[in-house]
Structures are given as structure tokens and as C-alpha cells.
Short mmCIF file of C-alpha atoms in Angstrom, two decimals:
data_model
loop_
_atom_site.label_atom_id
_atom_site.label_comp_id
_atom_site.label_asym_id
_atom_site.label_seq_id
_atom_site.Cartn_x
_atom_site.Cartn_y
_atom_site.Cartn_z
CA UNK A 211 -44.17 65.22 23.48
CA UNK A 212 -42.36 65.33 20.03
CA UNK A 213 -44.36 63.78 17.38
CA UNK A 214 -42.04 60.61 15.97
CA UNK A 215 -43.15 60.77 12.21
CA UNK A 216 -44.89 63.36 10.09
CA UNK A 217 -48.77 63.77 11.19
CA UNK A 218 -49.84 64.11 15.21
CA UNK A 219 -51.71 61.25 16.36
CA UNK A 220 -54.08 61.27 19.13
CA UNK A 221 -51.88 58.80 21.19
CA UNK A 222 -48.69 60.40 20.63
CA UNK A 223 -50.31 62.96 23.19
CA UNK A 224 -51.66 60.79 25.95
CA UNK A 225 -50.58 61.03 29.13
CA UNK A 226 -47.82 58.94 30.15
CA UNK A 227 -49.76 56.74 32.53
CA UNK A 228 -52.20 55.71 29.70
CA UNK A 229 -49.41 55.34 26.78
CA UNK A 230 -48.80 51.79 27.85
CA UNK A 231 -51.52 49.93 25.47
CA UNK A 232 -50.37 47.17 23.78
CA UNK A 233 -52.23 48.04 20.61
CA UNK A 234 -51.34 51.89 20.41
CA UNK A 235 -49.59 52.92 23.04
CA UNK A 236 -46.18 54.77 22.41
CA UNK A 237 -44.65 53.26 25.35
CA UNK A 238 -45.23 49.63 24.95
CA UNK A 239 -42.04 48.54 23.49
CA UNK A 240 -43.65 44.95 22.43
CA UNK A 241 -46.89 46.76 20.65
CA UNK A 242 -48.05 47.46 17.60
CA UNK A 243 -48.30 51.49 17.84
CA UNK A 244 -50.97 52.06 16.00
CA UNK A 245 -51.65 55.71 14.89
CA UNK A 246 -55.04 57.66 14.63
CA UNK A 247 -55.48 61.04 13.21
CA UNK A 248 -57.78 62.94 11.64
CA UNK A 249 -58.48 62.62 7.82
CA UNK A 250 -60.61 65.53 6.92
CA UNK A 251 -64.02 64.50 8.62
CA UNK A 252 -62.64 61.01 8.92
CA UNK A 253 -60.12 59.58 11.23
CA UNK A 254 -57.50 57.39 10.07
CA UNK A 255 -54.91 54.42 11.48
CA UNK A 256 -53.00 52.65 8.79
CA UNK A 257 -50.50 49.98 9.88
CA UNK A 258 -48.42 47.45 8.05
CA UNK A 259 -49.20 43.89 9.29
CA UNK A 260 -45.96 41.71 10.33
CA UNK A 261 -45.47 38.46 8.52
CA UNK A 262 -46.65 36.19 11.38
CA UNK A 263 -49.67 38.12 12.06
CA UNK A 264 -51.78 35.56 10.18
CA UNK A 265 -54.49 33.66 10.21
CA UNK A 266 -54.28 30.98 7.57
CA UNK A 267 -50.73 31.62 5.60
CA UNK A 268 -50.93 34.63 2.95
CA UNK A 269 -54.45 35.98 5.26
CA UNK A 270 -53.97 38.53 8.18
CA UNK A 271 -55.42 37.38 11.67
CA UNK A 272 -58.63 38.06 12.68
CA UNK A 273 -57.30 39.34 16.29
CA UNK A 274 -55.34 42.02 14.98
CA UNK A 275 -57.86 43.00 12.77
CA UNK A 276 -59.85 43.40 16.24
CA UNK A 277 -57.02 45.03 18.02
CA UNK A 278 -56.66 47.03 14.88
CA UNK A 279 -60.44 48.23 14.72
CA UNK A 280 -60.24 49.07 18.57
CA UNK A 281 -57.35 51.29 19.13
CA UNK A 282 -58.67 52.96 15.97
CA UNK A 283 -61.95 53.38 17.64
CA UNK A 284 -60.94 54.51 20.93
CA UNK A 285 -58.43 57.01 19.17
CA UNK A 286 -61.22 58.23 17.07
CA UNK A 287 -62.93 58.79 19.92
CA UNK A 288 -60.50 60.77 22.20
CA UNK A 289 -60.34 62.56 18.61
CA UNK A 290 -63.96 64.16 18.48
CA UNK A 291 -64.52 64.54 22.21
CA UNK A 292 -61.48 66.61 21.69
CA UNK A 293 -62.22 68.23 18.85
CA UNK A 294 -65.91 69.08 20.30
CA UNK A 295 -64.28 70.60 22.96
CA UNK A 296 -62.19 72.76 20.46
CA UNK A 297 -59.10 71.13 20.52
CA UNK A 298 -56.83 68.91 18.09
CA UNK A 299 -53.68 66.92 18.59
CA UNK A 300 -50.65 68.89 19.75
CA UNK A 301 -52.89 71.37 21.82
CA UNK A 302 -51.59 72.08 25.45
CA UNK A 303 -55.05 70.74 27.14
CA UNK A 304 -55.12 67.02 28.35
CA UNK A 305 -56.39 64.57 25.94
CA UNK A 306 -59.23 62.33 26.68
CA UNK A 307 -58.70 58.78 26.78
CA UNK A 308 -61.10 56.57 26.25
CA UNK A 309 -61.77 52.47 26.62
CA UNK A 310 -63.85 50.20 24.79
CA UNK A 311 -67.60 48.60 25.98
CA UNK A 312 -68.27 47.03 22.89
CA UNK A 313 -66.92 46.14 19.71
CA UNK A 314 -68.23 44.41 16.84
CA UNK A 315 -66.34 43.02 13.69
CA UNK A 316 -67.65 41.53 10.79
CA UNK A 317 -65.03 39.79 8.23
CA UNK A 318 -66.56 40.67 4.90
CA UNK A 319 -63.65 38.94 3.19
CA UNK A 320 -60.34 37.60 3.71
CA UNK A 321 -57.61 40.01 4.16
CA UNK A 322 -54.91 39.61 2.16
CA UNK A 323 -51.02 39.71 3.90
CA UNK A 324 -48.59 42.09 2.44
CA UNK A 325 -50.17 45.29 1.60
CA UNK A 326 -50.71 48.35 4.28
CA UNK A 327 -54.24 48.43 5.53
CA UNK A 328 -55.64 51.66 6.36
CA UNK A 329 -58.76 52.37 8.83
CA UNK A 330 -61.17 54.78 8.35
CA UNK A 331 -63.49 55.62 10.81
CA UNK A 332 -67.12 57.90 11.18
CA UNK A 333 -68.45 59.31 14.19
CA UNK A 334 -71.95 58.05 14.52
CA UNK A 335 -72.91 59.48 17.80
CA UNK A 336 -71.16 61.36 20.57
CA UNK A 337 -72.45 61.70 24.28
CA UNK A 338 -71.12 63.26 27.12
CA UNK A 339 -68.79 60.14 27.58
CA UNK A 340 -69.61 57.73 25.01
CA UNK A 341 -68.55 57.65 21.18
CA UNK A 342 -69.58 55.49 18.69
CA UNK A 343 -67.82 55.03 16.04
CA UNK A 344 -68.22 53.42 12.16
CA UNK A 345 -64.57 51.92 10.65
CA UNK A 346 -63.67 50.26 7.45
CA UNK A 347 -60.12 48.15 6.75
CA UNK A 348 -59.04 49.43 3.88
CA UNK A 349 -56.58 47.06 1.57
CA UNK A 350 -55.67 47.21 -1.75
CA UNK A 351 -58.42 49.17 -2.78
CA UNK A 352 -61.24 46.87 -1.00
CA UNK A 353 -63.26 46.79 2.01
CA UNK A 354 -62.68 43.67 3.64
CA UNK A 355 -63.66 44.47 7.49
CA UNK A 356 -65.70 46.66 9.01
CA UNK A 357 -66.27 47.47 12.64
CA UNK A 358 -68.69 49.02 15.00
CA UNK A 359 -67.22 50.31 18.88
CA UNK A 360 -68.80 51.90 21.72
CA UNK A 361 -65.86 53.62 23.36
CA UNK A 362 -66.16 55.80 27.03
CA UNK A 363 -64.18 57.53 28.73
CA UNK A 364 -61.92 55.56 30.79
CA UNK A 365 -63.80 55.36 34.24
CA UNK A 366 -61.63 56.72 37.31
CA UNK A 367 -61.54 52.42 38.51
CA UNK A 368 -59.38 52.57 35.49
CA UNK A 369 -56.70 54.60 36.63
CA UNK A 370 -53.20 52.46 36.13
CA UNK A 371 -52.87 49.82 38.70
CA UNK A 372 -49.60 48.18 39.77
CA UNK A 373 -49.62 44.60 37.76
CA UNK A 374 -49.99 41.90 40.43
CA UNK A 375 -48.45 39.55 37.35
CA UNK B 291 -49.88 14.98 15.98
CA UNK B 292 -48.58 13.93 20.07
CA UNK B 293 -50.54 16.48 22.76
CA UNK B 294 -48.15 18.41 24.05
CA UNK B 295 -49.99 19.03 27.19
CA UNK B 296 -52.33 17.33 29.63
CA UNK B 297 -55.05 17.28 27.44
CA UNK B 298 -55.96 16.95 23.79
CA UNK B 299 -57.18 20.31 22.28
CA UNK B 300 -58.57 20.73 18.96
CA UNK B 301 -55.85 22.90 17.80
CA UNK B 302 -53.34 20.51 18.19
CA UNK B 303 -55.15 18.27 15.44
CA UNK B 304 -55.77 21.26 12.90
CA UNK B 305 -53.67 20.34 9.68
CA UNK B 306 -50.53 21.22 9.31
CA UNK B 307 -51.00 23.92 6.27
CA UNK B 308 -53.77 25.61 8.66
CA UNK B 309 -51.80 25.71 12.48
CA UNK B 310 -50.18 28.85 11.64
CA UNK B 311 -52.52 31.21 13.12
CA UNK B 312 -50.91 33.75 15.40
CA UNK B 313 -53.61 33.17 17.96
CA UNK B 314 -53.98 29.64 18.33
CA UNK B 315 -51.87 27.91 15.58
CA UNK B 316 -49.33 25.22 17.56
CA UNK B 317 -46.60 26.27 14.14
CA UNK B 318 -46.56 30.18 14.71
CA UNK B 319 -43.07 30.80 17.04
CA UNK B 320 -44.43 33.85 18.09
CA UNK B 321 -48.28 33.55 18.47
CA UNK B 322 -50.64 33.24 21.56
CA UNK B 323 -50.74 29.43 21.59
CA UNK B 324 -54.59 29.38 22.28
CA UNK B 325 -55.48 25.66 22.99
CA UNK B 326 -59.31 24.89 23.21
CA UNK B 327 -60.88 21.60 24.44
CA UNK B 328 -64.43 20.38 25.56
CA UNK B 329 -65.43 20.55 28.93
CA UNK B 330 -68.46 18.84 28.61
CA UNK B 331 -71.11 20.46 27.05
CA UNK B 332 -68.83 23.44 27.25
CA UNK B 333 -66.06 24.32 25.59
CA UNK B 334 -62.88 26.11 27.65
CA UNK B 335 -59.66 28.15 25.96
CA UNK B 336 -57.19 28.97 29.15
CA UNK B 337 -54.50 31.87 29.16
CA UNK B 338 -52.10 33.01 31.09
CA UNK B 339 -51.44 36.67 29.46
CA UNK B 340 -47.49 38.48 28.94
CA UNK B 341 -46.96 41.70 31.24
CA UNK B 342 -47.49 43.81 28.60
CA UNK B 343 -50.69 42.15 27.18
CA UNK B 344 -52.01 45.70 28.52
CA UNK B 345 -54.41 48.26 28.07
CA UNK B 346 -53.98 50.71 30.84
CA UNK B 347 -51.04 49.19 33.32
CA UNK B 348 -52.58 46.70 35.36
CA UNK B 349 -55.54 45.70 33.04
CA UNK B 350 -55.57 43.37 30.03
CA UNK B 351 -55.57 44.81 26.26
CA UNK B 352 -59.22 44.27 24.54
CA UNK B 353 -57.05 43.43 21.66
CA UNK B 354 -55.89 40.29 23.18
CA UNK B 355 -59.55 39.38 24.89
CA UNK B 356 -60.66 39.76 21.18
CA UNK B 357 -58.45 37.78 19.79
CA UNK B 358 -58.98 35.03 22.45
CA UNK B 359 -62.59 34.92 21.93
CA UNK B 360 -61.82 35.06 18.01
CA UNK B 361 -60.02 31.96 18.47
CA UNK B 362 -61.39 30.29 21.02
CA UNK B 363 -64.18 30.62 18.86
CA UNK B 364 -63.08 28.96 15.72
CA UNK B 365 -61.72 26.21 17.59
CA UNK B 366 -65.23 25.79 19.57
CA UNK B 367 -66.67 25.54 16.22
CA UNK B 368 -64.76 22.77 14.69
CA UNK B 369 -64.97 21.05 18.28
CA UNK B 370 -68.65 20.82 17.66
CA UNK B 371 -68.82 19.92 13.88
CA UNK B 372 -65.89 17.00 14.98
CA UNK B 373 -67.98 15.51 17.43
CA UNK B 374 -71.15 15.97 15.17
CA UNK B 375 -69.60 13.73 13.01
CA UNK B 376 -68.95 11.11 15.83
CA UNK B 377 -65.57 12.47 16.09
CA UNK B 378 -63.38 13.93 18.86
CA UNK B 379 -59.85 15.11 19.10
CA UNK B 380 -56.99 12.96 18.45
CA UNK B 381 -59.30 10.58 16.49
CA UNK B 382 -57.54 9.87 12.48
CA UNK B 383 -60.28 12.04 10.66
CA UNK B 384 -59.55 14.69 9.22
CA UNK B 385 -60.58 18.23 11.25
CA UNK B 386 -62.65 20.92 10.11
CA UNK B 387 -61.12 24.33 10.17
CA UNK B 388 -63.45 27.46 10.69
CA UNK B 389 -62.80 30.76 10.33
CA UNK B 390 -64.51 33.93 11.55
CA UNK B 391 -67.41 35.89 10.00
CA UNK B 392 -68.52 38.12 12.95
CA UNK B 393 -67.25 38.73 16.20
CA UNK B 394 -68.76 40.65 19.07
CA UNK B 395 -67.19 41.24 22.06
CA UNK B 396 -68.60 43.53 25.23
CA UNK B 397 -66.07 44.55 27.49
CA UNK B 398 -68.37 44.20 31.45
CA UNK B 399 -65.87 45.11 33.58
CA UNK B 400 -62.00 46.10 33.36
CA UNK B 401 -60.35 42.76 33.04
CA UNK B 402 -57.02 42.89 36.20
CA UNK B 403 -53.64 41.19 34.93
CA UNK B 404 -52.60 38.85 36.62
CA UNK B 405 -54.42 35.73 37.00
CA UNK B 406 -54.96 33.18 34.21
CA UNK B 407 -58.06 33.30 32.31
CA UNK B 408 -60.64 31.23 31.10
CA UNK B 409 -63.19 31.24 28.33
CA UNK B 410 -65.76 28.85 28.19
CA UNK B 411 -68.34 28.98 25.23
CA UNK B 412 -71.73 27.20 24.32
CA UNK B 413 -72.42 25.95 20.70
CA UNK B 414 -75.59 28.44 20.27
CA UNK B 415 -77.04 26.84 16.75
CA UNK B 416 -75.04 25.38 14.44
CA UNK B 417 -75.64 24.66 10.73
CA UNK B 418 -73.82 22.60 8.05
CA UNK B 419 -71.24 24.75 7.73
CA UNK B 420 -71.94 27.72 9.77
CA UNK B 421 -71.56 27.24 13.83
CA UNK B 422 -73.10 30.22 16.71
CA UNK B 423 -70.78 30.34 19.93
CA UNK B 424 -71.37 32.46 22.98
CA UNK B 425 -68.69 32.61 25.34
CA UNK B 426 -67.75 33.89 28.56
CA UNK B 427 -64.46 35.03 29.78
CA UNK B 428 -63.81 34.32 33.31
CA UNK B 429 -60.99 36.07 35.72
CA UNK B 430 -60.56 35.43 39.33
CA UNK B 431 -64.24 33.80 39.68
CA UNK B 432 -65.68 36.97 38.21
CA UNK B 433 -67.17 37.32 34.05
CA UNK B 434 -65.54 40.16 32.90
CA UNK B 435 -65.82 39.94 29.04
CA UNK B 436 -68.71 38.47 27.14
CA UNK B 437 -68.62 37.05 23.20
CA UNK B 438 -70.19 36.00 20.39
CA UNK B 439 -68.83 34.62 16.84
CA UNK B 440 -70.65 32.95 14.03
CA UNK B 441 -67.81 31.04 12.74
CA UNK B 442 -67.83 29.10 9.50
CA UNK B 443 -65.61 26.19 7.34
CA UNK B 444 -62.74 27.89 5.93
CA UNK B 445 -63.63 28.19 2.46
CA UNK B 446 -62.03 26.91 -0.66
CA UNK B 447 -60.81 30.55 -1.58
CA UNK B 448 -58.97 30.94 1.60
CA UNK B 449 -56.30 27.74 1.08
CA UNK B 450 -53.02 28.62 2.22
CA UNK B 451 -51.35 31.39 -0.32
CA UNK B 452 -47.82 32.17 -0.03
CA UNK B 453 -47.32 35.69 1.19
CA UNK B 454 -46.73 39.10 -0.91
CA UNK B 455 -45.03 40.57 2.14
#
């Protein structure tokens, strides 16, 4: 598909049935379409918090920070297994998605509201179907959050189920 | 404040300048509306999530279990320092307000939309300003997502600050 703005991020390419994530997917209407690409060795998501996303007023939320440091992650990791497999973001071949087992966030400061924030992210490790994967919240200039994920391949249970909502 | 429910949660008591949280504060117009009460020794956040509080279609965002546990969480923490201090909700002292220093979250199983769900969390160890809290999230009888937060007293530098957005 097209890419909407000016870089190609790893979930403007997944497939349609796995596009629906509230956190990055492109088809979620009500998310927060959050963007991962690579950054020379380093992947990158930045996103611009809304005004209610707070915490305490003037400090963003803890959950989105979360949300924020898992889309990221997963994204990172469809990123390298793709990459390791000789591919980057626009290629014809499917795209790997992957899910979270674990996720870890430690709140080294308060985050201020207003400015961008911008996640970088390391791969630490890489298995057949598991990536983990180092981030940092960027703002202003300052490290405020920083986040640890185990992401895997989404396991064929996951396939898209009809909502019984 | 009056209980706008069935039952008094600790939320509903949280001063006015810090009920703005977009997961749990009872002034945010668009947040989650996390309420979290005692269950006896336990502590219990319930949560119906939106149709497209989604992942994959069909299974719940890790964003939003996060941020559930995040909150559920802080608001398990100030239950216990309250009643520490003889206290429980809806009595005229004033209620501590924690906020989150590390979260961890493991993702057990894919988590179906659909039914409500419950968290229910144990006060771990808790110091004089510093509280442990495991929790469990439950869906459909089954524990799909497990959690654990050291929360702490909202510190001085984090009073309300109008926003730069």
C-alpha cells in the first residue's frame, strides 16, 4: 500500500488482517498510529501525545507510554526479522508480525506534555521467533522512559477472530 | 465526592487537581474510567473494553492491559497506604496519590474481546512511600495477563503544571 507520509513504516505494510491494532495499526480509525522505521541501526516511532493523554495535568500517562514502548517494540521487531531475512519496508515479501510476551517499563522521570517524544529502540537478541528489544522515550532532549519487550511472532491461535463483543 | 456507582473506589476520592488521568481519573471526558476497590485482602479494577480496544481483531490491545494494570496499580497502592493509616474510601482524609516507577506486564495467553475483565492485585511489600503490587488479570475464568508495579507517592515535583501543548 501507498505510504501516507514521507518514510515507510513497518506497519504501513502489514497485512490487512493485522492492521487493526489500536496502538499502530493503519486501520484503526480510533488509534494512535504509531510509526516504526528504521534509523540507521536503530529503529524509531515518534508520536505527538494528545492533550488528554495525561497522567497528572502537564505529565503524559503512563499507559500510553506502555502502548507507546510496545507497538515500537513489536515494529522493531517485524523490522530485523525482516531485515535478517534481507528485506526492508516497501519490499514485495510479506512482513512479519509480531505480538508481545513481555514488556517492562521503568519511569525514570516524569514526562513532560507538549513536546514530540521519539522512541528509539536496539535489538538485543533475535531468535528464530523471538526479538528482544532495548527502547528509550526520547523528549526534549532527555531520557525519561525506557523499556524492555520480548516480542514473537504472532502464533497461528492468533489469527483475527470475529469479536464476540 | 458522591460514588457514582455501587461501590466506593479509591479513584473516586483522589483530589480533584489529580483525577485527570486518562486511565482512571473520574475528570478526563475521554479516558478509561478505571475504578479500583478492595475486595478483601485483594484489590479488583473491572473493565468492560471498546470494540476497537484491539490488537489483532478479536483480541484485546496490550496497550490497554498495560495501562489497566498501570492504573489499577496506582490505585491499589494508595488503597493500601489509606487503610494503613486506619483509613478507607469515602472517609474525610485526605488520599494519597501514587504514581508509577516500574511496570511489568507478561502477556500468558491472547486475551479474547468480549467479556469484561477483572484485575485483582496483592499489596506485595510496601514501604513508607513506596508500595509492591502483583496483579492478575482475569477473562472468562481464565488468567491471561500477569503484572507487577512498584508504585510510589506522587512527588512534590510532579504537582499539577499547566500544559505546553
Amino acid at each position: 500500500m501507498p505510504t501516507p507520509i514521507e518514510f515507510r513504516a513497518i506497519q504501513d505494510y502489514y497485512a490487512d488482517d493485522f492492521a487493526w491494532c489500536f496502538g499502530c495499526g493503519r486501520l484503526n480509525d480510533h488509534g494512535h498510529h504509531f510509526r516504526t522505521r528504521w534509523d540507521g541501526d536503530e529503529t524509531l516511532t515518534e508520536f505527538q501525545p494528545e492533550p488528554d493523554h495525561i497522567a497528572i495535568p502537564g505529565y503524559v500517562y503512563g499507559g500510553l507510554l506502555a502502548s507507546l514502548i510496545d507497538c515500537h517494540s513489536t515494529g522493531s521487531a517485524a523490522l530485523a526479522l525482516y531485515r535478517r531475512d534481507g528485506h526492508e519496508p516497501g519490499d514485495d515479501a510479506p512482513v512479519p508480525r509480531c505480538v508481545t510476551a513481555s514488556l517492562k517499563v521503568e519511569f525514570l522521570k516524569p514526562t513532560p506534555l507538549g513536546a514530540p517524544l521519539a522512541v528509539r529502540g536496539r535489538i538485543l537478541e533475535m531468535g528464530t521467533r523471538k526479538v528482544r528489544v532495548e527502547s528509550d522515550v526520547w523528549v526534549n532532549g532527555d531520557i525519561v522512559v525506557r523499556g524492555e519487550v520480548v516480542a514473537v511472532l504472532a502464533p497461528d491461535s492468533m489469527k483475527p477472530r470475529p469479536s464476540t463483543s
